[in-house]
Coordinates of C-alpha atoms in Angstrom, one line a residue:
Chain A
M882 CA 0.0 0.0 0.0
A883 CA 2.8 2.4 0.9
Q884 CA 5.1 1.3 -1.9
A885 CA 4.8 4.9 -3.1
V886 CA 6.6 6.0 0.0
L887 CA 9.5 3.6 -0.6
D888 CA 9.7 4.8 -4.2
V889 CA 10.0 8.4 -3.0
L890 CA 12.9 7.3 -0.8
S891 CA 14.8 5.4 -3.5
K892 CA 14.3 8.4 -5.8
T893 CA 15.3 11.1 -3.3
I894 CA 18.1 9.7 -1.1
P895 CA 19.1 6.3 -2.5
D896 CA 22.5 6.5 -0.8
A897 CA 21.0 6.4 2.7
L898 CA 19.1 3.1 2.1
V899 CA 20.4 -0.3 3.0
E900 CA 17.4 -2.4 2.2
L901 CA 13.7 -1.9 1.3
G902 CA 11.1 -4.5 1.9
S903 CA 7.6 -5.3 2.7
Y904 CA 6.2 -7.7 5.3
L905 CA 2.6 -8.5 5.9
G906 CA 1.5 -5.3 4.2
D907 CA 3.9 -3.1 6.1
E908 CA 6.6 -1.3 4.1
I909 CA 10.0 -1.4 5.8
A910 CA 13.1 0.7 5.0
L911 CA 16.4 -0.2 6.6
V912 CA 18.6 2.8 6.5
R913 CA 22.1 3.8 7.5
R914 CA 22.5 5.1 11.0
D915 CA 24.3 8.3 10.1
R916 CA 21.6 9.2 7.6
V917 CA 18.5 8.3 9.5
H918 CA 17.7 11.9 10.3
D919 CA 17.8 12.8 6.6
V920 CA 15.5 10.0 5.7
L921 CA 13.0 10.9 8.4
A922 CA 13.1 14.6 7.3
V923 CA 12.4 13.6 3.7
L924 CA 9.5 11.4 4.8
R925 CA 8.0 14.1 6.8
D926 CA 8.4 17.0 4.4
H927 CA 8.1 15.4 0.9
D928 CA 4.9 16.3 -0.8
E929 CA 4.1 12.7 -1.8
T930 CA 4.7 11.2 1.7
K931 CA 3.8 13.8 4.4
M932 CA 4.5 11.5 7.3
D933 CA 3.3 14.0 9.9
M934 CA 2.9 11.5 12.7
L935 CA 5.4 9.5 14.7
V936 CA 3.4 6.6 15.9
D937 CA 6.1 4.8 17.8
L938 CA 9.8 4.8 18.4
T939 CA 11.4 1.8 20.0
V940 CA 14.5 -0.3 20.1
V941 CA 15.1 -4.0 19.5
D942 CA 18.1 -5.8 21.1
Y943 CA 19.5 -8.6 18.9
L944 CA 22.0 -9.8 21.4
G945 CA 24.9 -11.6 19.7
Q946 CA 24.3 -10.0 16.3
S947 CA 26.1 -7.1 14.8
P948 CA 24.8 -4.4 14.9
R949 CA 23.3 -5.3 18.2
F950 CA 20.5 -2.8 18.4
E951 CA 17.9 -1.7 15.9
V952 CA 16.0 1.6 16.4
V953 CA 12.6 1.3 14.9
Y954 CA 10.4 4.3 13.8
H955 CA 6.8 3.8 12.9
L956 CA 5.5 6.7 10.8
R957 CA 2.0 7.5 9.5
S958 CA 0.7 10.1 7.1
T959 CA -2.6 11.5 8.1
A960 CA -3.0 13.0 4.6
F961 CA -2.6 9.8 2.6
G962 CA -3.1 7.1 5.3
H963 CA 0.3 5.6 4.5
R964 CA 2.3 3.8 7.1
V965 CA 6.0 3.0 7.0
R966 CA 8.5 1.4 9.3
V967 CA 12.1 2.9 9.3
K968 CA 14.8 0.9 10.9
A969 CA 18.5 1.6 11.6
G970 CA 21.1 -0.6 13.1
V971 CA 23.1 0.7 16.1
P972 CA 26.3 -1.0 17.2
E973 CA 26.9 -2.0 20.8
D974 CA 30.2 -0.2 21.3
D975 CA 28.8 3.2 20.1
P976 CA 25.1 3.2 20.8
V977 CA 24.3 6.7 19.4
I978 CA 21.8 7.9 16.9
A979 CA 20.4 11.3 15.9
S980 CA 17.4 12.5 17.7
A981 CA 14.1 13.0 15.9
T982 CA 12.8 15.5 18.5
D983 CA 13.2 18.4 16.0
L984 CA 11.0 16.6 13.5
W985 CA 8.2 15.3 15.8
K986 CA 7.7 16.4 19.4
A987 CA 6.3 12.9 20.1
A988 CA 9.9 11.6 19.8
N989 CA 10.9 13.3 23.1
W990 CA 9.5 10.9 25.6
A991 CA 9.8 7.9 23.3
E992 CA 13.6 8.6 23.0
R993 CA 13.8 9.0 26.8
E994 CA 12.2 5.6 27.2
A995 CA 14.5 4.1 24.7
W996 CA 17.5 5.5 26.5
D997 CA 16.2 4.4 29.8
L998 CA 15.4 0.8 28.9
Y999 CA 18.0 0.1 26.2
G1000 CA 20.7 2.6 26.6
V1001 CA 20.7 4.0 23.1
R1002 CA 21.7 7.7 23.2
F1003 CA 19.9 10.1 21.0
E1004 CA 22.2 13.0 20.0
G1005 CA 20.5 16.3 19.9
H1006 CA 17.8 15.4 22.4
P1007 CA 17.0 18.4 24.7
D1008 CA 16.6 16.5 27.9
L1009 CA 17.8 12.9 27.8
R1010 CA 16.9 11.6 31.3
R1011 CA 15.4 8.4 32.5
I1012 CA 11.7 8.4 32.2
L1013 CA 10.4 5.2 33.7
M1014 CA 13.2 4.0 36.1
Y1015 CA 14.4 6.2 38.9
A1016 CA 17.6 8.3 38.6
A1017 CA 19.6 6.0 40.9
F1018 CA 19.0 3.0 38.7
E1019 CA 22.0 1.4 37.1
G1020 CA 22.0 -0.3 33.7
H1021 CA 19.3 -0.6 31.1
P1022 CA 16.8 -3.3 32.1
L1023 CA 15.4 -4.3 28.8
R1024 CA 18.8 -5.2 27.4
K1025 CA 18.9 -8.9 27.0
D1026 CA 22.1 -9.2 29.1
Y1027 CA 20.5 -7.5 32.1
P1028 CA 20.3 -10.2 34.8
Q1029 CA 16.8 -11.6 34.7
N1030 CA 15.8 -11.1 38.3
A1031 CA 18.2 -8.4 39.5
R1032 CA 16.5 -5.8 41.6
Q1033 CA 17.7 -2.4 42.7
P1034 CA 15.4 -1.5 45.5
L1035 CA 15.3 2.0 46.8
V1036 CA 13.9 1.1 50.2
R1037 CA 13.6 -2.1 52.3
R1038 CA 12.6 -3.0 55.8
P1039 CA 15.6 -4.1 57.8
D1040 CA 13.8 -7.4 58.5
A1041 CA 12.2 -7.8 55.1
P1042 CA 11.4 -11.4 54.1
A1043 CA 14.1 -13.0 52.0
T1044 CA 13.2 -13.8 48.5
D1045 CA 16.4 -15.6 47.5
A1046 CA 15.1 -19.1 47.4
L1047 CA 12.1 -18.2 45.2
T1048 CA 14.3 -16.3 42.8
T1049 CA 16.8 -19.1 42.6
T1050 CA 14.0 -21.5 41.7
L1051 CA 12.7 -19.1 39.1
R1052 CA 16.1 -18.7 37.5
M1053 CA 16.6 -22.5 37.5
H1054 CA 13.3 -23.1 35.7
S1055 CA 13.6 -20.1 33.4
H1056 CA 13.1 -20.8 29.8
D1057 CA 15.5 -18.1 28.9
R1058 CA 18.9 -19.4 29.8
R1059 CA 20.7 -17.9 26.9
V1060 CA 21.7 -14.7 28.5
E1061 CA 22.8 -16.1 31.9
Chain B
M691 CA 4.3 -6.3 78.3
N692 CA 6.5 -5.5 81.2
Q693 CA 3.5 -4.7 83.5
P694 CA 2.5 -7.3 86.1
A695 CA -0.4 -9.2 84.8
S696 CA -3.7 -8.2 86.4
Y697 CA -7.3 -9.0 85.8
I698 CA -8.7 -5.5 85.1
P699 CA -6.2 -4.3 82.5
T700 CA -6.6 -7.6 80.6
K701 CA -10.4 -7.1 80.5
L702 CA -9.9 -3.5 79.5
Q703 CA -7.5 -4.5 76.8
E704 CA -10.0 -6.9 75.4
A705 CA -12.6 -4.2 75.3
V706 CA -10.2 -1.8 73.6
N707 CA -9.4 -4.5 71.0
W708 CA -13.0 -5.3 70.5
A709 CA -13.7 -1.6 69.9
Q710 CA -10.8 -1.3 67.5
K711 CA -11.6 -4.3 65.4
Y712 CA -15.1 -3.1 64.7
S713 CA -14.1 0.5 63.8
L714 CA -11.4 0.1 61.2
F715 CA -11.0 3.2 59.0
T716 CA -9.4 2.1 55.9
Y717 CA -6.9 3.8 53.6
P718 CA -7.0 2.2 50.2
F719 CA -3.5 2.5 48.6
A720 CA -4.9 1.5 45.2
T721 CA -2.4 1.1 42.4
A722 CA -3.8 -1.5 40.1
C723 CA -6.7 -3.4 38.8
C724 CA -7.4 -5.0 42.2
A725 CA -9.0 -1.7 43.1
M726 CA -12.0 -2.6 41.0
E727 CA -12.5 -5.6 43.2
F728 CA -12.1 -3.5 46.2
M729 CA -14.9 -1.2 45.0
S730 CA -17.1 -4.2 44.5
T731 CA -16.2 -5.3 48.1
L732 CA -17.2 -1.9 49.4
G733 CA -20.4 -1.8 47.3
P734 CA -23.8 -2.8 48.4
R735 CA -23.7 -6.4 47.2
Y736 CA -20.8 -7.5 49.5
D737 CA -20.9 -4.5 51.8
L738 CA -17.7 -4.3 53.8
A739 CA -19.6 -1.8 56.1
R740 CA -21.1 -4.8 57.9
F741 CA -17.8 -5.3 59.5
G742 CA -17.3 -1.8 60.6
A743 CA -14.6 -1.1 57.9
E744 CA -16.9 1.0 55.8
F745 CA -15.2 4.3 55.7
P746 CA -12.3 4.8 53.3
R747 CA -10.3 7.8 54.6
F748 CA -8.2 9.4 51.9
S749 CA -5.7 10.6 54.4
P750 CA -3.3 8.2 56.1
R751 CA -3.5 10.3 59.3
Q752 CA -7.1 9.3 59.9
A753 CA -6.8 5.7 59.0
D754 CA -6.2 2.5 61.0
L755 CA -6.0 0.0 58.2
L756 CA -3.8 0.4 55.2
I757 CA -5.0 -1.8 52.4
V758 CA -2.3 -2.1 49.7
I759 CA -4.3 -2.8 46.6
G760 CA -2.2 -3.7 43.6
T761 CA 1.3 -3.9 42.3
I762 CA 4.0 -2.0 44.2
V763 CA 6.9 -1.0 42.0
E764 CA 10.4 -0.2 43.4
R765 CA 10.0 3.5 42.4
Q766 CA 6.8 3.7 44.4
A767 CA 8.0 1.8 47.5
P768 CA 9.3 4.9 49.3
V769 CA 5.9 6.5 48.9
L770 CA 4.2 3.5 50.4
R771 CA 6.7 3.6 53.3
R772 CA 5.9 7.2 53.8
V773 CA 2.2 6.7 53.8
Y774 CA 2.6 4.0 56.4
D775 CA 4.8 6.2 58.6
Q776 CA 2.2 8.9 58.5
M777 CA -0.5 6.7 60.0
A778 CA -1.1 7.0 63.7
D779 CA -0.8 4.0 66.0
P780 CA -2.3 1.5 66.3
K781 CA -2.4 0.6 62.6
W782 CA -2.7 -2.5 60.5
V783 CA -1.8 -3.5 56.9
M784 CA -3.7 -5.8 54.6
A785 CA -1.9 -6.9 51.3
F786 CA -4.8 -7.2 48.8
G787 CA -4.0 -9.5 45.9
V788 CA -0.9 -11.5 44.9
C789 CA 1.0 -8.5 43.7
A790 CA 0.8 -6.7 47.0
S791 CA 1.6 -10.0 48.8
T792 CA 4.5 -11.4 46.8
G793 CA 4.9 -9.4 43.6
G794 CA 2.7 -12.0 41.9
F795 CA 3.8 -13.0 38.4
Y796 CA 5.9 -9.9 38.0
Q797 CA 9.3 -11.4 38.8
N798 CA 11.3 -8.6 37.2
Y799 CA 13.5 -5.6 37.6
T800 CA 10.8 -3.1 38.5
V801 CA 8.3 -4.7 40.8
T802 CA 8.8 -5.0 44.6
P803 CA 8.4 -8.6 45.6
G804 CA 5.6 -7.9 48.1
A805 CA 4.6 -4.9 50.1
D806 CA 6.1 -6.7 53.2
Q807 CA 9.6 -5.8 51.8
V808 CA 8.8 -2.2 52.7
I809 CA 6.2 -2.2 55.5
P810 CA 5.0 -4.9 58.0
V811 CA 1.9 -6.7 56.7
D812 CA -0.6 -8.2 59.0
V813 CA -2.8 -10.2 56.7
Y814 CA -2.3 -11.4 53.1
V815 CA -5.3 -11.9 50.8
P816 CA -4.3 -14.0 47.7
G817 CA -6.0 -13.9 44.4
C818 CA -5.6 -12.1 41.1
P819 CA -7.7 -10.3 41.9
P820 CA -9.2 -11.8 45.1
R821 CA -13.0 -12.4 45.2
P822 CA -14.8 -10.1 47.7
E823 CA -15.5 -13.2 49.8
Q824 CA -11.7 -13.7 50.2
V825 CA -11.3 -10.1 51.2
M826 CA -14.0 -10.4 53.8
D827 CA -12.3 -13.6 55.0
G828 CA -9.0 -11.7 55.2
L829 CA -10.7 -8.9 57.1
M830 CA -12.2 -11.3 59.6
A831 CA -8.8 -12.9 60.0
L832 CA -7.4 -9.5 60.7
M833 CA -10.2 -8.7 63.2
N834 CA -9.4 -12.0 65.1
R835 CA -5.8 -10.9 65.1
I836 CA -6.7 -7.5 66.5
Q837 CA -8.9 -9.1 69.2
D838 CA -6.0 -11.4 70.2
H839 CA -3.6 -8.5 70.2
R840 CA -1.4 -10.2 67.6
G841 CA -1.0 -7.4 65.1
N842 CA 2.5 -6.3 64.2
V843 CA 2.1 -2.9 65.8
Q844 CA 0.2 -4.2 68.8
R845 CA 3.0 -6.7 69.4
E846 CA 5.5 -3.9 69.2
L847 CA 3.6 -1.4 71.4
G848 CA 2.5 -3.9 74.0
P849 CA -0.7 -3.6 75.9
T850 CA -2.3 -0.3 75.0
A851 CA -4.9 -0.3 77.8
T852 CA -2.4 -0.2 80.6
A853 CA -0.4 2.9 81.4
T854 CA 2.7 1.9 79.5
P855 CA 4.5 4.8 77.9
V856 CA 4.0 5.2 74.2
L857 CA 7.0 3.8 72.4
D858 CA 8.9 6.2 70.3
R859 CA 8.3 4.5 66.9
R860 CA 10.4 7.1 65.2
R861 CA 13.4 4.8 65.8
L862 CA 11.9 2.7 63.0
P863 CA 13.5 3.7 59.7
V864 CA 11.6 6.8 58.5
L865 CA 11.9 8.5 55.2
P866 CA 12.4 12.2 55.4
D867 CA 14.5 12.6 52.4
G868 CA 16.6 9.6 51.9
T869 CA 18.5 9.2 55.2
S870 CA 18.2 6.0 57.1
M871 CA 15.8 4.0 55.0
V872 CA 17.4 4.5 51.6
L873 CA 19.8 1.8 50.7
D874 CA 23.3 2.9 49.7
K875 CA 24.7 2.0 46.3
A876 CA 26.7 -1.0 47.5
Q877 CA 23.6 -2.6 49.0
R878 CA 21.4 -1.7 46.2
M879 CA 23.0 -3.2 43.1
P880 CA 23.1 -7.0 42.8
K881 CA 24.8 -7.3 39.5
D882 CA 24.7 -11.1 39.8
G883 CA 20.9 -11.1 39.8
K884 CA 20.5 -12.2 43.4
V885 CA 17.6 -10.6 45.2
R886 CA 18.0 -9.5 48.8

């Protein structure tokens, strides 16, 4: 349906594209990390796309692959009803990507969440703080190598009931042993 | 507790406990979907008012019974602790639902494994969410506990009917702004995934 959008991309900035595809009716553009801001700007401003709405911004952690992270943008055009998914790979040793807050204000909190939970930094973000976890939290909990049942409590009773045995059992029977 | 046992204070204590168990003012600390079931419990069909616990006070300073209804996350735990500290003695706590009791199925980085990690809990009501019958059963269990003087705070304070001086409960870890109760960094971070 949104093949026209991909055509605009391949006509306008072909050098930024890595791969174009379609899956279950959703058009996907995998783009280079250093050009993602240009691609998003074209999608927003081009007369044939007019992607004026950032539906979602999130990150996927492909632990063990390279690049490890993938930042995913879901865009929609309220004028044409088109949807498109833009993805960009981000390596583990340098998890930085350009911020989209200057294009859509909706990106502000979404990028804060992505930073909070995955540790991908967004360059140019006006206020990149944690949004869900507390400031004293260490690490990024949705990364696949974050210990499964690690807790960082802010407050405990001195005589709080121990939860060690239960947690040990849970870890033992966990289906996800890959990251331990 | 240190007082010599005598007949009249014992009877007086029983009378005080009887009065307290039938006049519980509740403070619903409602954070999640269990609150729907709590409303149903308060409503006319199940009518918690029959047990004297009819009056939700939305100020912890006027409440006797703190009902923790729903999931407590680590970020919210200091708030819960502060609400508990603001309640006047004697006070009791009911953990409503599995999340408040043990963390429930949320065994992850953000959910506190039970409200009893933060405050002393007198009665646990399991269920996801618990049926109103279970809540009433838990409330009656709590009332028996109050009558027998077995509540956490009652145990700590000793007999309230005798002339024992009021204990200074401020020695309990309080939360002004992160002094005694807040864990320092070394205690807080279990990198190995072990839970305290």
